[in-house]
Coordinates of C-alpha atoms and ligand atoms in Angstrom, one line a residue:
M1 CA 57.9 49.2 67.1
H2 CA 55.5 50.7 64.7
G3 CA 58.1 50.6 61.9
T4 CA 58.7 46.8 62.3
Q5 CA 54.9 46.2 62.2
F6 CA 54.6 48.2 59.0
H7 CA 57.5 46.4 57.5
S8 CA 56.1 42.9 58.2
R9 CA 52.8 43.9 56.8
Q10 CA 54.6 45.0 53.6
K11 CA 56.4 41.7 53.4
N12 CA 53.0 39.9 53.5
M13 CA 51.6 41.8 50.7
P14 CA 52.9 40.6 47.3
L15 CA 53.6 43.2 44.7
D16 CA 52.2 42.9 41.2
I17 CA 53.1 45.5 38.6
V18 CA 51.0 46.7 35.6
I19 CA 52.8 48.7 32.9
M20 CA 50.6 50.5 30.4
A21 CA 52.2 50.4 26.9
A22 CA 49.3 49.9 24.4
G23 CA 49.0 53.6 23.3
K24 CA 49.7 54.5 19.7
G25 CA 52.1 57.4 20.3
T26 CA 50.5 59.4 17.5
R27 CA 52.8 62.4 18.0
M28 CA 56.0 60.3 17.4
K29 CA 54.8 60.0 13.7
S30 CA 56.6 56.7 13.6
A31 CA 56.0 53.2 12.4
R32 CA 57.9 51.9 15.5
P33 CA 55.7 51.4 18.6
K34 CA 56.5 54.3 20.9
V35 CA 57.8 52.3 23.8
L36 CA 60.4 50.8 21.6
H37 CA 62.0 54.1 20.8
H38 CA 65.4 54.2 22.5
I39 CA 66.6 56.3 25.2
G40 CA 70.2 55.9 26.6
G41 CA 70.6 53.1 23.9
R42 CA 67.7 50.9 24.9
P43 CA 63.9 50.9 24.4
M44 CA 62.2 53.1 26.8
L45 CA 60.0 50.2 28.0
A46 CA 63.3 48.3 28.8
H47 CA 64.2 51.0 31.3
V48 CA 60.9 50.5 33.1
L49 CA 61.4 46.8 33.2
A50 CA 65.0 47.0 34.3
T51 CA 63.7 49.2 37.3
C52 CA 60.8 46.6 37.9
A53 CA 63.5 43.9 38.0
T54 CA 64.8 45.4 41.3
L55 CA 61.3 45.7 43.0
E56 CA 60.9 41.9 43.7
A57 CA 57.5 41.8 42.2
R58 CA 55.6 38.6 42.0
S59 CA 54.4 39.4 38.5
I60 CA 54.8 42.1 35.9
V61 CA 52.0 42.5 33.4
V62 CA 52.6 44.7 30.4
I63 CA 49.5 46.0 28.5
T64 CA 50.2 46.0 24.8
G65 CA 48.2 47.1 21.8
H66 CA 49.9 49.1 19.1
G67 CA 52.8 47.0 17.7
A68 CA 52.0 44.4 20.4
E69 CA 54.0 41.6 18.7
A70 CA 57.1 43.7 18.3
V71 CA 56.9 45.0 21.8
E72 CA 56.3 41.6 23.4
S73 CA 59.1 39.8 21.5
A74 CA 61.6 42.5 22.1
M75 CA 60.9 42.5 25.9
R76 CA 60.8 38.7 26.2
E77 CA 64.2 38.5 24.6
R78 CA 65.7 41.2 26.9
F79 CA 64.2 40.0 30.2
P80 CA 63.9 36.2 30.0
Q81 CA 64.4 36.0 33.8
L82 CA 61.5 38.4 34.7
P83 CA 58.0 37.1 35.7
L84 CA 56.6 38.9 32.6
R85 CA 53.3 38.5 31.1
F86 CA 51.5 40.4 28.3
V87 CA 47.9 41.2 28.0
R88 CA 46.5 42.8 24.9
Q89 CA 44.3 45.8 24.9
E90 CA 42.3 46.1 21.6
P91 CA 40.9 48.6 21.0
Q92 CA 42.4 51.2 23.3
L93 CA 39.6 52.8 25.2
G94 CA 41.7 54.7 27.8
T95 CA 44.0 54.0 30.8
G96 CA 41.1 52.7 32.9
H97 CA 40.2 50.3 30.2
A98 CA 43.9 49.3 29.9
V99 CA 44.2 48.3 33.6
Q100 CA 40.7 46.5 33.3
Q101 CA 42.4 44.1 30.8
A102 CA 45.0 43.2 33.4
A103 CA 42.5 42.7 36.2
P104 CA 41.7 39.0 35.5
V105 CA 45.4 38.1 35.9
L106 CA 46.0 40.0 39.1
P107 CA 45.7 38.0 42.3
D108 CA 43.4 39.6 44.9
D109 CA 45.9 39.3 47.8
G110 CA 48.5 41.7 46.4
T111 CA 49.3 45.4 45.9
T112 CA 49.1 46.6 42.3
L113 CA 51.6 49.1 41.2
I114 CA 50.8 50.9 37.9
L115 CA 53.5 52.3 35.8
N116 CA 53.7 53.8 32.3
G117 CA 55.7 52.3 29.5
D118 CA 56.5 55.8 28.2
V119 CA 57.9 57.2 31.4
P120 CA 61.3 55.5 31.3
L121 CA 63.4 57.2 34.0
I122 CA 61.2 56.3 37.1
R123 CA 63.6 55.4 39.9
A124 CA 63.3 52.3 41.8
E125 CA 63.3 54.2 45.2
T126 CA 60.3 56.2 44.0
A127 CA 58.3 53.2 42.8
R128 CA 59.1 51.4 46.0
G129 CA 58.1 54.4 48.0
L130 CA 54.8 54.5 46.1
A131 CA 54.0 50.8 46.8
A132 CA 55.0 51.4 50.5
A133 CA 52.6 54.4 50.7
C134 CA 49.8 52.1 49.6
G135 CA 50.7 49.9 52.4
G136 CA 48.1 47.4 51.3
R137 CA 45.3 49.6 52.5
Q138 CA 45.1 53.0 50.7
L139 CA 45.2 54.3 47.2
A140 CA 48.6 56.0 46.7
L141 CA 49.3 58.4 43.8
L142 CA 52.6 59.6 42.5
A143 CA 52.3 63.4 42.1
I144 CA 54.5 66.3 41.3
A145 CA 54.1 70.1 41.3
L146 CA 54.9 71.5 37.9
D147 CA 55.3 75.2 36.8
D148 CA 53.3 74.4 33.7
P149 CA 50.7 71.7 34.5
T150 CA 49.1 71.9 31.0
G151 CA 47.8 68.6 29.8
Y152 CA 48.1 66.7 33.0
G153 CA 45.4 65.4 35.4
R154 CA 45.1 67.8 38.4
I155 CA 45.0 66.6 41.9
V156 CA 41.9 68.1 43.5
R157 CA 41.9 68.4 47.3
S158 CA 39.5 69.4 50.0
G159 CA 40.2 72.9 51.1
D160 CA 42.8 75.0 49.4
T161 CA 46.1 73.2 50.1
G162 CA 47.1 70.1 51.9
G163 CA 43.6 68.8 52.3
H164 CA 42.5 65.2 51.5
V165 CA 42.8 64.1 47.9
L166 CA 39.3 64.0 46.4
A167 CA 39.8 63.4 42.7
I168 CA 42.0 63.6 39.7
V169 CA 40.5 65.9 37.0
E170 CA 41.9 65.6 33.5
H171 CA 43.0 68.8 31.8
K172 CA 40.3 68.5 29.1
D173 CA 37.6 68.2 31.7
A174 CA 38.9 70.8 34.2
T175 CA 37.3 74.1 35.1
P176 CA 39.5 77.2 34.9
Q177 CA 40.0 77.1 38.7
Q178 CA 41.1 73.5 38.6
R179 CA 43.5 74.3 35.7
A180 CA 45.3 76.6 38.0
I181 CA 46.3 73.7 40.2
R182 CA 50.0 72.9 39.8
E183 CA 49.9 69.6 41.6
V184 CA 49.5 67.0 38.9
Y185 CA 49.2 63.2 38.7
T186 CA 52.2 61.6 37.0
G187 CA 50.3 58.6 35.7
M188 CA 51.6 56.2 38.4
M189 CA 49.7 54.8 41.3
A190 CA 49.6 51.8 43.7
A191 CA 46.4 50.3 45.2
P192 CA 45.2 47.1 47.1
T193 CA 44.4 44.8 44.2
Q194 CA 41.0 43.7 45.4
A195 CA 39.7 47.3 45.9
L196 CA 41.3 48.4 42.6
K197 CA 39.2 45.7 40.7
R198 CA 36.1 46.9 42.4
W199 CA 36.8 50.6 41.4
L200 CA 37.8 49.6 37.8
A201 CA 34.5 47.7 37.4
G202 CA 32.6 51.0 38.1
L203 CA 34.4 53.3 35.6
R204 CA 32.4 55.1 33.0
N205 CA 33.5 57.1 29.9
D206 CA 31.1 60.0 30.2
N207 CA 33.9 62.7 29.9
A208 CA 35.5 65.0 27.4
Q209 CA 37.6 62.2 25.7
K210 CA 34.9 59.5 25.9
E211 CA 37.6 57.2 27.5
Y212 CA 37.7 55.1 30.6
Y213 CA 39.9 57.0 32.8
L214 CA 42.0 55.2 35.4
T215 CA 42.2 58.4 37.3
D216 CA 38.4 58.1 38.2
V217 CA 39.4 55.4 40.7
V218 CA 40.4 58.2 43.0
A219 CA 36.8 59.4 43.4
A220 CA 35.6 55.8 43.7
A221 CA 38.1 55.3 46.6
C222 CA 36.9 58.4 48.3
N223 CA 33.3 57.4 48.0
E224 CA 34.1 54.2 49.9
G225 CA 35.9 56.1 52.5
V226 CA 39.3 54.7 51.5
Q227 CA 42.1 57.2 52.1
V228 CA 43.9 58.5 49.0
V229 CA 47.6 59.7 49.6
A230 CA 49.8 61.5 47.2
T231 CA 53.6 60.9 47.4
H232 CA 55.9 63.3 45.5
A233 CA 58.6 62.4 42.9
A234 CA 62.0 63.8 43.9
E235 CA 62.9 65.0 40.4
E236 CA 60.8 66.1 37.3
T237 CA 63.1 63.9 35.1
E238 CA 61.8 60.6 36.6
V239 CA 58.2 61.4 35.9
L240 CA 58.5 63.0 32.5
G241 CA 56.6 61.0 29.8
I242 CA 57.5 60.8 26.1
N243 CA 55.0 61.7 23.4
S244 CA 57.1 63.4 20.7
P245 CA 60.6 63.4 19.2
A246 CA 61.3 66.7 21.0
Q247 CA 60.4 65.1 24.4
L248 CA 62.5 62.1 23.5
A249 CA 65.5 64.2 22.8
D250 CA 65.0 66.3 26.0
L251 CA 64.8 63.3 28.2
E252 CA 67.8 61.7 26.4
R253 CA 69.9 64.8 27.2
R254 CA 68.7 64.8 30.9
L255 CA 69.7 61.1 31.3
Q256 CA 73.1 61.9 29.6
K257 CA 73.7 64.8 31.9
A258 CA 72.9 62.7 34.9
Q259 CA 75.2 59.8 33.7
A260 CA 78.0 62.4 33.0
A261 CA 77.6 63.9 36.5
A262 CA 77.8 60.5 38.1
L263 CA 81.0 59.7 36.2
M264 CA 82.6 63.0 37.0
E265 CA 81.6 62.4 40.7
A266 CA 83.6 59.2 40.4
G267 CA 86.7 61.1 39.1
V268 CA 86.3 60.7 35.4
R269 CA 87.4 63.8 33.5
L270 CA 84.9 64.6 30.8
A271 CA 86.1 67.5 28.5
D272 CA 82.5 68.6 28.3
P273 CA 79.7 66.7 29.9
A274 CA 77.3 68.2 27.4
R275 CA 79.1 66.4 24.6
F276 CA 79.1 63.0 26.1
D277 CA 76.8 60.0 25.2
L278 CA 76.6 56.8 27.2
R279 CA 74.3 54.2 25.7
G280 CA 75.1 51.4 28.0
E281 CA 77.5 50.9 30.8
L282 CA 80.9 52.6 31.3
V283 CA 83.3 51.4 34.1
C284 CA 86.4 53.6 34.6
G285 CA 89.6 53.3 36.6
N286 CA 91.2 56.4 38.1
D287 CA 92.5 59.3 35.9
V288 CA 90.6 58.6 32.8
D289 CA 90.2 61.5 30.3
I290 CA 87.5 61.5 27.8
D291 CA 87.5 64.2 25.2
V292 CA 84.4 65.6 23.4
N293 CA 81.8 63.9 21.3
C294 CA 82.5 60.3 22.3
V295 CA 79.8 57.7 22.2
F296 CA 80.0 54.6 24.4
E297 CA 77.8 51.7 23.8
G298 CA 77.2 48.2 25.3
R299 CA 79.7 47.6 28.0
V300 CA 83.0 49.5 28.0
E301 CA 85.8 49.3 30.6
L302 CA 88.6 51.8 30.6
G303 CA 91.6 51.2 32.9
E304 CA 93.5 53.6 34.9
G305 CA 95.0 56.5 33.0
V306 CA 93.3 55.7 29.7
Y307 CA 92.8 58.6 27.3
I308 CA 90.0 58.8 24.8
G309 CA 90.4 61.4 22.1
P310 CA 87.6 63.3 20.5
N311 CA 84.9 61.8 18.3
C312 CA 85.4 58.1 19.2
V313 CA 82.7 55.6 19.1
I314 CA 83.4 52.6 21.4
R315 CA 81.2 49.6 21.9
N316 CA 81.8 46.6 24.0
A317 CA 85.5 47.0 24.8
R318 CA 88.0 46.5 27.6
I319 CA 90.9 48.9 27.4
A320 CA 93.9 48.4 29.8
P321 CA 95.5 51.1 31.8
L322 CA 97.5 54.0 30.2
T323 CA 96.3 53.2 26.7
Q324 CA 95.7 56.2 24.3
V325 CA 92.8 56.1 21.9
Q326 CA 93.2 58.9 19.5
A327 CA 90.6 61.0 17.7
Y328 CA 88.0 59.4 15.4
T329 CA 88.7 55.8 16.4
H330 CA 85.9 53.3 16.1
I331 CA 85.9 50.2 18.3
E332 CA 83.2 47.7 17.9
G333 CA 83.2 44.6 20.1
E334 CA 80.7 41.8 19.4
S335 CA 78.8 41.9 22.8
P336 CA 79.4 42.7 26.4
D337 CA 80.7 39.1 26.9
R338 CA 82.9 39.2 23.8
P339 CA 84.5 42.7 23.9
V340 CA 87.4 44.0 21.8
L341 CA 90.4 43.8 24.1
V342 CA 93.2 46.4 24.1
G343 CA 96.3 45.9 26.3
R344 CA 98.3 48.4 28.5
D345 CA 100.0 51.4 27.1
A346 CA 98.8 50.8 23.6
R347 CA 98.3 53.6 21.0
I348 CA 95.2 53.3 18.8
G349 CA 94.3 55.8 16.1
P350 CA 93.7 58.4 15.1
F351 CA 91.1 57.0 12.6
A352 CA 91.6 53.4 13.5
R353 CA 88.9 50.7 13.4
L354 CA 88.8 47.7 15.7
R355 CA 86.1 45.2 14.8
P356 CA 84.7 42.1 16.6
G357 CA 87.4 39.7 17.7
A358 CA 90.2 42.2 17.8
S359 CA 92.5 41.4 20.8
L360 CA 95.5 43.5 21.2
G361 CA 98.4 43.0 23.6
D362 CA 100.4 45.6 25.6
E363 CA 102.1 48.5 23.7
V364 CA 100.5 47.6 20.4
H365 CA 100.2 50.5 17.9
I366 CA 97.3 50.7 15.5
G367 CA 97.5 53.8 13.3
N368 CA 95.4 55.7 10.9
F369 CA 93.1 53.8 8.5
V370 CA 94.1 50.5 9.9
E371 CA 91.3 47.9 10.3
V372 CA 91.6 44.8 12.6
K373 CA 89.0 42.0 12.6
N374 CA 89.0 38.7 14.4
S375 CA 92.8 39.0 15.0
T376 CA 95.2 38.7 17.9
L377 CA 98.3 41.0 18.0
A378 CA 100.9 40.1 20.6
D379 CA 102.7 42.7 22.7
G380 CA 104.5 45.4 20.9
A381 CA 103.1 44.6 17.4
K382 CA 102.6 47.6 15.2
A383 CA 100.4 48.4 12.1
N384 CA 100.8 52.1 11.8
H385 CA 99.3 53.0 8.4
L386 CA 96.6 52.0 5.9
A387 CA 96.4 48.2 6.6
Y388 CA 94.0 45.3 7.0
L389 CA 94.4 42.5 9.5
G390 CA 91.6 40.0 9.3
D391 CA 91.6 36.4 10.8
A392 CA 95.3 36.8 11.7
T393 CA 97.5 35.8 14.6
V394 CA 100.3 38.4 14.9
G395 CA 103.4 37.7 17.0
A396 CA 105.2 40.1 19.3
R397 CA 107.0 43.1 17.9
V398 CA 105.8 42.5 14.3
N399 CA 106.0 45.5 12.1
Y400 CA 103.2 45.3 9.6
G401 CA 103.9 47.8 6.8
A402 CA 101.7 50.5 5.3
G403 CA 99.2 49.2 2.7
S404 CA 99.6 45.5 3.6
I405 CA 96.6 43.2 3.8
T406 CA 95.6 39.8 4.7
A407 CA 93.6 38.3 1.9
N408 CA 91.5 36.2 4.2
Y409 CA 88.5 35.5 2.0
D410 CA 88.6 33.3 -1.1
G411 CA 85.1 34.1 -2.1
A412 CA 83.6 31.3 -0.2
N413 CA 85.6 30.7 3.0
K414 CA 87.6 32.7 5.5
H415 CA 91.2 31.5 6.2
R416 CA 93.8 32.4 8.8
T417 CA 97.2 34.1 8.5
T418 CA 99.8 33.4 11.1
I419 CA 102.7 35.8 11.5
G420 CA 105.5 34.8 13.9
A421 CA 107.3 37.0 16.3
D422 CA 109.6 39.8 15.0
V423 CA 108.4 39.5 11.5
H424 CA 108.8 42.5 9.2
V425 CA 106.0 42.8 6.6
G426 CA 107.2 45.3 3.9
S427 CA 104.7 47.9 2.6
N428 CA 101.9 46.9 0.2
S429 CA 102.2 43.2 0.8
V430 CA 99.3 40.8 0.3
L431 CA 99.3 37.7 2.5
V432 CA 97.0 35.2 0.8
A433 CA 95.5 33.0 3.5
P434 CA 95.9 30.4 4.7
V435 CA 99.5 31.2 5.1
S436 CA 102.1 31.2 7.8
I437 CA 105.2 33.4 8.2
G438 CA 107.9 32.0 10.5
D439 CA 109.5 34.0 13.4
G440 CA 111.9 36.8 12.3
A441 CA 111.1 36.4 8.6
T442 CA 111.1 39.5 6.3
I443 CA 108.6 40.1 3.5
G444 CA 109.8 42.3 0.7
G445 CA 107.5 45.2 0.1
G446 CA 105.0 44.7 -2.6
S447 CA 105.0 40.9 -2.4
T448 CA 102.1 38.7 -2.9
I449 CA 102.8 35.8 -0.5
T450 CA 100.9 32.5 -1.2
K451 CA 103.3 30.0 0.4
D452 CA 104.5 29.7 3.9
V453 CA 107.8 31.5 4.7
A454 CA 110.4 29.8 6.9
P455 CA 111.7 31.5 10.1
G456 CA 114.5 33.9 9.4
A457 CA 114.0 33.9 5.6
L458 CA 113.5 36.9 3.2
A459 CA 110.5 36.3 0.9
V460 CA 110.1 38.5 -2.2
A461 CA 107.4 37.7 -4.6
R462 CA 106.9 40.4 -7.1
G463 CA 108.1 41.2 -10.7
K464 CA 111.8 41.8 -10.8
Q465 CA 112.9 45.4 -11.6
V466 CA 114.1 45.8 -15.2
A467 CA 116.1 48.9 -16.4
I468 CA 116.4 49.7 -20.1
E469 CA 119.1 52.3 -20.5
G470 CA 118.5 55.5 -22.6
W471 CA 114.9 54.8 -22.9
A472 CA 113.2 57.2 -25.5
R473 CA 109.7 58.1 -24.3
P474 CA 107.0 58.0 -27.0
K475 CA 106.1 61.4 -28.4
K476 CA 102.9 62.8 -29.8
A477 CA 102.8 62.7 -33.6
P478 CA 102.7 66.4 -35.0
R479 CA 99.3 67.4 -36.6
Ligands
UD1_501 C1 47.4 60.2 31.9 C2 46.5 60.5 33.1 C3 46.8 62.0 33.5 C4 48.3 62.2 33.9 C5 49.1 61.7 32.7 C6 50.5 61.8 33.1 C7 44.5 59.3 32.7 C8 43.1 59.3 32.3 N1 45.2 60.5 32.7 O1 46.9 61.1 30.8 O2 46.0 62.3 34.7 O3 48.5 63.5 34.3 O4 48.8 60.4 32.2 O5 51.4 61.5 32.0 O6 45.1 58.2 33.1 N2 47.5 53.8 27.4 C9 47.1 52.4 27.2 N3 45.8 52.2 26.7 C10 44.9 53.2 26.5 C11 45.4 54.5 26.7 C12 46.6 54.7 27.2 O7 47.9 51.4 27.3 O8 43.8 52.9 26.1 C13 48.9 53.9 27.9 C14 49.6 54.8 27.0 O9 50.4 54.0 26.1 C15 50.6 55.5 28.0 C16 49.7 55.6 29.3 O10 48.7 54.6 29.1 O11 51.7 54.7 28.3 C17 49.2 57.0 29.5 O12 48.2 57.3 28.4 P1 48.0 58.7 27.8 O13 47.1 58.6 26.7 O14 49.4 59.3 27.5 O15 47.4 59.4 29.0 P2 47.4 61.0 29.3 O16 46.3 61.6 28.5 O17 48.7 61.5 29.1
MG502 MG1 50.6 60.8 28.2

């Protein structure tokens, strides 16, 4: 009964989210705005917004300041579907001042959830729980107990432990007794918007940092007799903020560990989860093996029984079952919607390079130092050594010899090369596009082919071998 009532009240209370992202990030020592630094392959602010996208918020207000234009355009481009708006905070006079800038665009009838642009791994369940704890009536804080609370705002309660929350005291303003408190404020809170605006209007900056502290709304709520509740984050990782390159690297590793654990849980065999990097999405069938030091970017799909050797970089690719990608292979699809395609039971690498537009059939072999760009290879085609296939359509079972290339670029335009089924291209051939080789034709090694070759023909286009019998090699003159 009670639960149903609570739920319907939640439904009536629209959620508006404010994300603070105006700070400079001085300790990053970088020209790039802090919230645009990447974690898991995307800007940290994009993680927060992706989480917000699942919260069914009425509006999402991002407070920008340092690097505002770059931050705003990057996020608009990534999240065209979100109810995003940006409010500038200039100059930056503290977290309370930041939220004050958003106040005019926040409707009074909602709950405001305040998040941080530099705390990227906050989970949706936790954010939802925080908004629910506010319940449209009270001030809810997200807290956590830390072994080392240095630098954080401490949660001061009545009595020793478990009493009512009375205030948040910033580290710099805290007494030695308060500094001993391990329960800290994570920087995230939820409040009834109308009350929040009232509390914000009364903020003062008479503190150690001469800033308008958002955290002072806690004491304001208490003064009005509004209850303040603290919910606790499940894991430290989801409330860790990024202020320095070392913290960025630490959180990156925690994210990678968590992603690796989830993949292994699903049955993926990672040779070493500590040497695995996923900067996007990886979808695996059963019995996938991934050796050490591989980097996956964009969206990658690996079919059942696929093997990825050590030190591969794979971005935007769909690899069919049983295919082996050997060590040091680089695969780079254009985008998640335009991946490189590799068929079943193919063998790629070691040291192969598949570029945008590469589409390989079943049982294709691409060997060492072979580059494939914007080309289709039908089933069973092979290019085993030192070759280039660009803008080419290659038929089934073609054998493309070592050192052969398609000369696809005339200095101004790109042209296509078409190679029929069962063609044999001898080593060190140059196929000057546009050119077409008929089914079953043979190209003599070392040929430069500029004219179409008929099916079944042998084309040889190179200087004839000349032999001069008894040739006397020149000798150095005596001195
Ligand atoms: C804040 C909290 C502190 C909490 C800690 C958790 C206050 C006063 N203190 O401290 O209790 O333990 O976070 O990490 O809120 N920002 C703006 N405009 C400003 C100032 C900051 O947008 O004028 C943004 C920053 O970009 C950042 C966030 O607000 O995303 C937090 O600011 P920061 O300066 O890191 O606050 P802390 O001192 O860490
Ligand atoms: Mg901070």
